[in-house]
């Protein structure tokens, strides 16, 4: 099963057409470029975003390796968008 994971809902219309109609999910994060805080706040926000993304990717890999059904896997990957 193929997956396309977008990191921003606003850019999903810009994605190319993927052959084979893979499953899609949106894992939105706050835009780091628009953060107007001081250097420490921007750095902390960046680290938090990277940590959350890494956590989701690690969970994705573990889900895929346990051999779940396609529907279960699709729901789990879309549910990961709500992890912090």
Short mmCIF file of N, CA, C and O in Angstrom, two decimals:
data_model
loop_
_atom_site.label_atom_id
_atom_site.label_comp_id
_atom_site.label_asym_id
_atom_site.label_seq_id
_atom_site.Cartn_x
_atom_site.Cartn_y
_atom_site.Cartn_z
N UNK A 1 0.85 -1.17 0.00
CA UNK A 1 0.00 0.00 0.00
C UNK A 1 0.89 1.23 0.00
O UNK A 1 1.84 1.32 0.76
N UNK A 2 0.59 2.18 -0.87
CA UNK A 2 1.37 3.41 -0.99
C UNK A 2 0.65 4.55 -0.26
O UNK A 2 -0.57 4.60 -0.23
N UNK A 3 1.46 5.47 0.30
CA UNK A 3 0.91 6.60 1.04
C UNK A 3 1.56 7.89 0.58
O UNK A 3 2.75 7.91 0.26
N UNK A 4 0.78 8.95 0.57
CA UNK A 4 1.28 10.30 0.36
C UNK A 4 0.87 11.09 1.59
O UNK A 4 -0.31 11.16 1.93
N UNK A 5 1.86 11.64 2.28
CA UNK A 5 1.58 12.40 3.50
C UNK A 5 1.98 13.84 3.26
O UNK A 5 3.13 14.14 2.97
N UNK A 6 0.99 14.73 3.37
CA UNK A 6 1.23 16.17 3.21
C UNK A 6 1.44 16.77 4.59
O UNK A 6 0.83 16.32 5.57
N UNK A 7 2.27 17.78 4.68
CA UNK A 7 2.53 18.43 5.96
C UNK A 7 1.78 19.74 6.09
O UNK A 7 1.92 20.43 7.10
N UNK A 8 0.97 20.08 5.10
CA UNK A 8 0.21 21.33 5.13
C UNK A 8 -1.03 21.18 4.26
O UNK A 8 -0.92 20.88 3.07
N UNK A 9 -2.19 21.38 4.83
CA UNK A 9 -3.45 21.23 4.10
C UNK A 9 -3.53 22.19 2.91
O UNK A 9 -4.06 21.86 1.87
N UNK A 10 -2.97 23.38 3.07
CA UNK A 10 -3.06 24.40 2.02
C UNK A 10 -2.30 24.02 0.76
O UNK A 10 -2.57 24.56 -0.31
N UNK A 11 -1.35 23.10 0.85
CA UNK A 11 -0.56 22.74 -0.33
C UNK A 11 -1.01 21.45 -1.00
O UNK A 11 -0.43 21.06 -2.00
N UNK A 12 -2.03 20.81 -0.47
CA UNK A 12 -2.42 19.52 -1.05
C UNK A 12 -2.88 19.64 -2.51
O UNK A 12 -2.69 18.71 -3.28
N UNK A 13 -3.43 20.77 -2.89
CA UNK A 13 -3.86 20.94 -4.29
C UNK A 13 -2.66 21.10 -5.22
O UNK A 13 -2.80 20.96 -6.43
N UNK A 14 -1.48 21.37 -4.70
CA UNK A 14 -0.28 21.54 -5.51
C UNK A 14 0.44 20.22 -5.79
O UNK A 14 1.33 20.17 -6.63
N UNK A 15 0.05 19.16 -5.08
CA UNK A 15 0.72 17.87 -5.26
C UNK A 15 0.42 17.29 -6.63
O UNK A 15 -0.70 17.42 -7.13
N UNK A 16 1.42 16.65 -7.21
CA UNK A 16 1.19 16.04 -8.52
C UNK A 16 0.24 14.85 -8.39
O UNK A 16 0.02 14.33 -7.31
N UNK A 17 -0.30 14.42 -9.50
CA UNK A 17 -1.13 13.22 -9.52
C UNK A 17 -0.20 12.03 -9.30
O UNK A 17 0.83 11.91 -9.94
N UNK A 18 -0.56 11.18 -8.36
CA UNK A 18 0.25 10.02 -8.03
C UNK A 18 -0.34 8.79 -8.72
O UNK A 18 -1.54 8.55 -8.63
N UNK A 19 0.49 8.01 -9.38
CA UNK A 19 -0.03 6.81 -10.05
C UNK A 19 -0.52 5.78 -9.03
O UNK A 19 0.02 5.66 -7.94
N UNK A 20 -1.58 5.07 -9.37
CA UNK A 20 -2.07 4.01 -8.51
C UNK A 20 -2.95 4.47 -7.37
O UNK A 20 -3.31 3.69 -6.51
N UNK A 21 -3.29 5.73 -7.30
CA UNK A 21 -4.14 6.30 -6.27
C UNK A 21 -3.73 5.86 -4.85
O UNK A 21 -4.43 5.09 -4.19
N UNK A 22 -2.60 6.33 -4.36
CA UNK A 22 -2.18 5.97 -3.01
C UNK A 22 -3.08 6.60 -1.96
O UNK A 22 -3.81 7.55 -2.24
N UNK A 23 -3.03 6.07 -0.77
CA UNK A 23 -3.76 6.66 0.36
C UNK A 23 -3.10 7.98 0.73
O UNK A 23 -1.88 8.12 0.62
N UNK A 24 -3.90 8.94 1.14
CA UNK A 24 -3.35 10.25 1.51
C UNK A 24 -3.72 10.59 2.95
O UNK A 24 -4.74 10.13 3.47
N UNK A 25 -2.86 11.37 3.56
CA UNK A 25 -3.09 11.87 4.91
C UNK A 25 -2.44 13.24 5.01
O UNK A 25 -1.47 13.54 4.31
N UNK A 26 -2.99 14.09 5.86
CA UNK A 26 -2.41 15.42 6.10
C UNK A 26 -1.99 15.50 7.55
O UNK A 26 -2.80 15.32 8.46
N UNK A 27 -0.71 15.70 7.76
CA UNK A 27 -0.15 15.88 9.10
C UNK A 27 0.28 17.35 9.20
O UNK A 27 1.43 17.70 9.01
N UNK A 28 -0.63 18.22 9.48
CA UNK A 28 -0.35 19.66 9.52
C UNK A 28 0.48 20.05 10.73
O UNK A 28 0.31 19.51 11.82
N UNK A 29 1.36 20.98 10.50
CA UNK A 29 2.18 21.58 11.55
C UNK A 29 2.11 23.09 11.39
O UNK A 29 1.87 23.59 10.30
N UNK A 30 2.34 23.80 12.47
CA UNK A 30 2.37 25.26 12.40
C UNK A 30 3.52 25.69 11.49
O UNK A 30 4.61 25.12 11.56
N UNK A 31 3.30 26.69 10.64
CA UNK A 31 4.37 27.14 9.75
C UNK A 31 5.50 27.81 10.54
O UNK A 31 5.28 28.82 11.21
N UNK A 32 6.67 27.24 10.47
CA UNK A 32 7.80 27.77 11.24
C UNK A 32 8.31 29.09 10.68
O UNK A 32 8.80 29.93 11.43
N UNK A 33 8.19 29.30 9.39
CA UNK A 33 8.68 30.53 8.77
C UNK A 33 7.91 31.75 9.24
O UNK A 33 8.42 32.86 9.21
N UNK A 34 6.67 31.54 9.70
CA UNK A 34 5.85 32.67 10.14
C UNK A 34 5.99 32.95 11.63
O UNK A 34 5.34 33.86 12.14
N UNK A 35 6.83 32.19 12.33
CA UNK A 35 7.01 32.39 13.77
C UNK A 35 7.77 33.70 14.00
O UNK A 35 8.88 33.89 13.53
N UNK A 36 7.16 34.62 14.73
CA UNK A 36 7.74 35.95 14.95
C UNK A 36 8.37 36.09 16.33
O UNK A 36 8.68 37.19 16.76
N UNK A 37 8.56 34.98 17.04
CA UNK A 37 9.15 35.04 18.37
C UNK A 37 10.64 35.31 18.32
O UNK A 37 11.25 35.48 17.25
N UNK A 38 11.24 35.34 19.49
CA UNK A 38 12.70 35.53 19.54
C UNK A 38 13.39 34.24 19.10
O UNK A 38 12.75 33.22 18.85
N UNK A 39 14.70 34.27 19.03
CA UNK A 39 15.47 33.14 18.54
C UNK A 39 15.21 31.87 19.34
O UNK A 39 15.08 30.79 18.78
N UNK A 40 15.12 31.99 20.66
CA UNK A 40 14.87 30.82 21.50
C UNK A 40 13.49 30.22 21.23
O UNK A 40 13.35 29.00 21.19
N UNK A 41 12.48 31.06 21.07
CA UNK A 41 11.13 30.57 20.80
C UNK A 41 11.05 29.88 19.45
O UNK A 41 10.41 28.84 19.30
N UNK A 42 11.70 30.45 18.45
CA UNK A 42 11.71 29.85 17.12
C UNK A 42 12.45 28.52 17.16
O UNK A 42 11.99 27.52 16.59
N UNK A 43 13.58 28.48 17.86
CA UNK A 43 14.34 27.23 17.99
C UNK A 43 13.54 26.15 18.69
O UNK A 43 13.53 24.99 18.27
N UNK A 44 12.85 26.51 19.76
CA UNK A 44 12.02 25.56 20.49
C UNK A 44 10.88 25.04 19.63
O UNK A 44 10.61 23.84 19.59
N UNK A 45 10.22 25.93 18.91
CA UNK A 45 9.12 25.53 18.02
C UNK A 45 9.63 24.58 16.93
O UNK A 45 8.96 23.60 16.59
N UNK A 46 10.81 24.85 16.41
CA UNK A 46 11.40 23.99 15.38
C UNK A 46 11.69 22.61 15.94
O UNK A 46 11.38 21.59 15.32
N UNK A 47 12.29 22.55 17.12
CA UNK A 47 12.60 21.26 17.74
C UNK A 47 11.33 20.47 18.05
O UNK A 47 11.28 19.26 17.86
N UNK A 48 10.30 21.15 18.52
CA UNK A 48 9.03 20.47 18.82
C UNK A 48 8.41 19.89 17.55
O UNK A 48 7.88 18.77 17.56
N UNK A 49 8.46 20.64 16.47
CA UNK A 49 7.92 20.16 15.20
C UNK A 49 8.70 18.96 14.69
O UNK A 49 8.12 17.95 14.28
N UNK A 50 10.03 19.04 14.74
CA UNK A 50 10.85 17.92 14.30
C UNK A 50 10.63 16.67 15.16
O UNK A 50 10.57 15.55 14.65
N UNK A 51 10.49 16.86 16.45
CA UNK A 51 10.24 15.73 17.36
C UNK A 51 8.89 15.09 17.04
O UNK A 51 8.78 13.86 16.98
N UNK A 52 7.86 15.89 16.84
CA UNK A 52 6.53 15.36 16.53
C UNK A 52 6.54 14.62 15.19
O UNK A 52 5.94 13.54 15.07
N UNK A 53 7.23 15.16 14.20
CA UNK A 53 7.31 14.51 12.90
C UNK A 53 8.06 13.18 13.01
O UNK A 53 7.64 12.17 12.46
N UNK A 54 9.16 13.17 13.75
CA UNK A 54 9.92 11.93 13.93
C UNK A 54 9.07 10.88 14.63
O UNK A 54 9.07 9.71 14.25
N UNK A 55 8.32 11.29 15.64
CA UNK A 55 7.45 10.36 16.37
C UNK A 55 6.42 9.73 15.43
O UNK A 55 6.18 8.53 15.46
N UNK A 56 5.81 10.55 14.59
CA UNK A 56 4.82 10.04 13.66
C UNK A 56 5.43 9.08 12.65
O UNK A 56 4.84 8.05 12.31
N UNK A 57 6.61 9.40 12.16
CA UNK A 57 7.28 8.52 11.19
C UNK A 57 7.64 7.19 11.85
O UNK A 57 7.47 6.12 11.24
N UNK A 58 8.13 7.22 13.08
CA UNK A 58 8.45 5.98 13.78
C UNK A 58 7.20 5.13 13.98
O UNK A 58 7.23 3.91 13.82
N UNK A 59 6.08 5.77 14.32
CA UNK A 59 4.82 5.03 14.46
C UNK A 59 4.36 4.47 13.11
O UNK A 59 3.86 3.34 13.04
N UNK A 60 4.52 5.24 12.05
CA UNK A 60 4.15 4.77 10.72
C UNK A 60 4.93 3.51 10.36
O UNK A 60 4.36 2.53 9.87
N UNK A 61 6.22 3.52 10.62
CA UNK A 61 7.05 2.36 10.29
C UNK A 61 6.61 1.15 11.11
O UNK A 61 6.50 0.04 10.59
N UNK A 62 6.31 1.35 12.39
CA UNK A 62 5.90 0.22 13.22
C UNK A 62 4.51 -0.29 12.81
O UNK A 62 4.25 -1.48 12.88
N UNK A 63 3.62 0.58 12.39
CA UNK A 63 2.30 0.15 11.92
C UNK A 63 2.41 -0.71 10.67
O UNK A 63 1.79 -1.75 10.55
N UNK A 64 3.22 -0.25 9.75
CA UNK A 64 3.36 -0.94 8.48
C UNK A 64 3.99 -2.32 8.67
O UNK A 64 3.64 -3.26 7.99
N UNK A 65 4.89 -2.45 9.63
CA UNK A 65 5.59 -3.71 9.82
C UNK A 65 4.75 -4.75 10.55
O UNK A 65 5.06 -5.93 10.50
N UNK A 66 3.68 -4.35 11.20
CA UNK A 66 2.88 -5.34 11.92
C UNK A 66 1.84 -6.02 11.04
O UNK A 66 1.12 -6.90 11.49
N UNK A 67 1.74 -5.60 9.80
CA UNK A 67 0.87 -6.27 8.84
C UNK A 67 -0.61 -6.01 9.02
O UNK A 67 -1.42 -6.89 8.83
N UNK A 68 -0.99 -4.79 9.36
CA UNK A 68 -2.39 -4.44 9.54
C UNK A 68 -3.11 -4.45 8.19
O UNK A 68 -2.49 -4.35 7.14
N UNK A 69 -4.42 -4.56 8.25
CA UNK A 69 -5.20 -4.51 7.01
C UNK A 69 -5.11 -3.10 6.41
O UNK A 69 -4.79 -2.14 7.11
N UNK A 70 -5.43 -2.99 5.15
CA UNK A 70 -5.35 -1.71 4.47
C UNK A 70 -6.22 -0.64 5.11
O UNK A 70 -5.81 0.50 5.29
N UNK A 71 -7.45 -1.01 5.46
CA UNK A 71 -8.37 -0.04 6.06
C UNK A 71 -7.87 0.40 7.44
O UNK A 71 -7.93 1.59 7.77
N UNK A 72 -7.38 -0.54 8.23
CA UNK A 72 -6.86 -0.19 9.56
C UNK A 72 -5.65 0.72 9.44
O UNK A 72 -5.52 1.70 10.18
N UNK A 73 -4.78 0.40 8.51
CA UNK A 73 -3.57 1.20 8.30
C UNK A 73 -3.94 2.61 7.85
O UNK A 73 -3.40 3.60 8.34
N UNK A 74 -4.89 2.72 6.95
CA UNK A 74 -5.35 4.03 6.45
C UNK A 74 -5.88 4.88 7.60
O UNK A 74 -5.53 6.04 7.75
N UNK A 75 -6.71 4.31 8.44
CA UNK A 75 -7.27 5.06 9.57
C UNK A 75 -6.20 5.44 10.58
O UNK A 75 -6.20 6.56 11.09
N UNK A 76 -5.29 4.54 10.85
CA UNK A 76 -4.21 4.83 11.82
C UNK A 76 -3.33 5.98 11.33
O UNK A 76 -2.96 6.85 12.09
N UNK A 77 -3.00 5.97 10.04
CA UNK A 77 -2.13 7.02 9.50
C UNK A 77 -2.85 8.37 9.53
O UNK A 77 -2.25 9.39 9.87
N UNK A 78 -4.11 8.38 9.21
CA UNK A 78 -4.87 9.65 9.27
C UNK A 78 -5.05 10.11 10.71
O UNK A 78 -5.04 11.31 10.99
N UNK A 79 -5.20 9.17 11.64
CA UNK A 79 -5.32 9.52 13.06
C UNK A 79 -4.04 10.12 13.61
O UNK A 79 -4.08 10.90 14.57
N UNK A 80 -2.90 9.78 13.04
CA UNK A 80 -1.63 10.33 13.52
C UNK A 80 -1.56 11.84 13.37
O UNK A 80 -0.76 12.49 14.04
N UNK A 81 -2.38 12.40 12.54
CA UNK A 81 -2.41 13.86 12.39
C UNK A 81 -2.79 14.56 13.68
O UNK A 81 -2.50 15.74 13.86
N UNK A 82 -3.42 13.83 14.58
CA UNK A 82 -3.90 14.44 15.81
C UNK A 82 -2.93 14.24 16.98
O UNK A 82 -3.22 14.64 18.10
N UNK A 83 -1.78 13.60 16.72
CA UNK A 83 -0.76 13.46 17.76
C UNK A 83 -0.03 14.77 17.92
O UNK A 83 0.16 15.52 16.98
N UNK A 84 0.41 15.02 19.12
CA UNK A 84 1.20 16.25 19.34
C UNK A 84 2.63 15.91 19.66
O UNK A 84 3.02 14.81 19.82
#
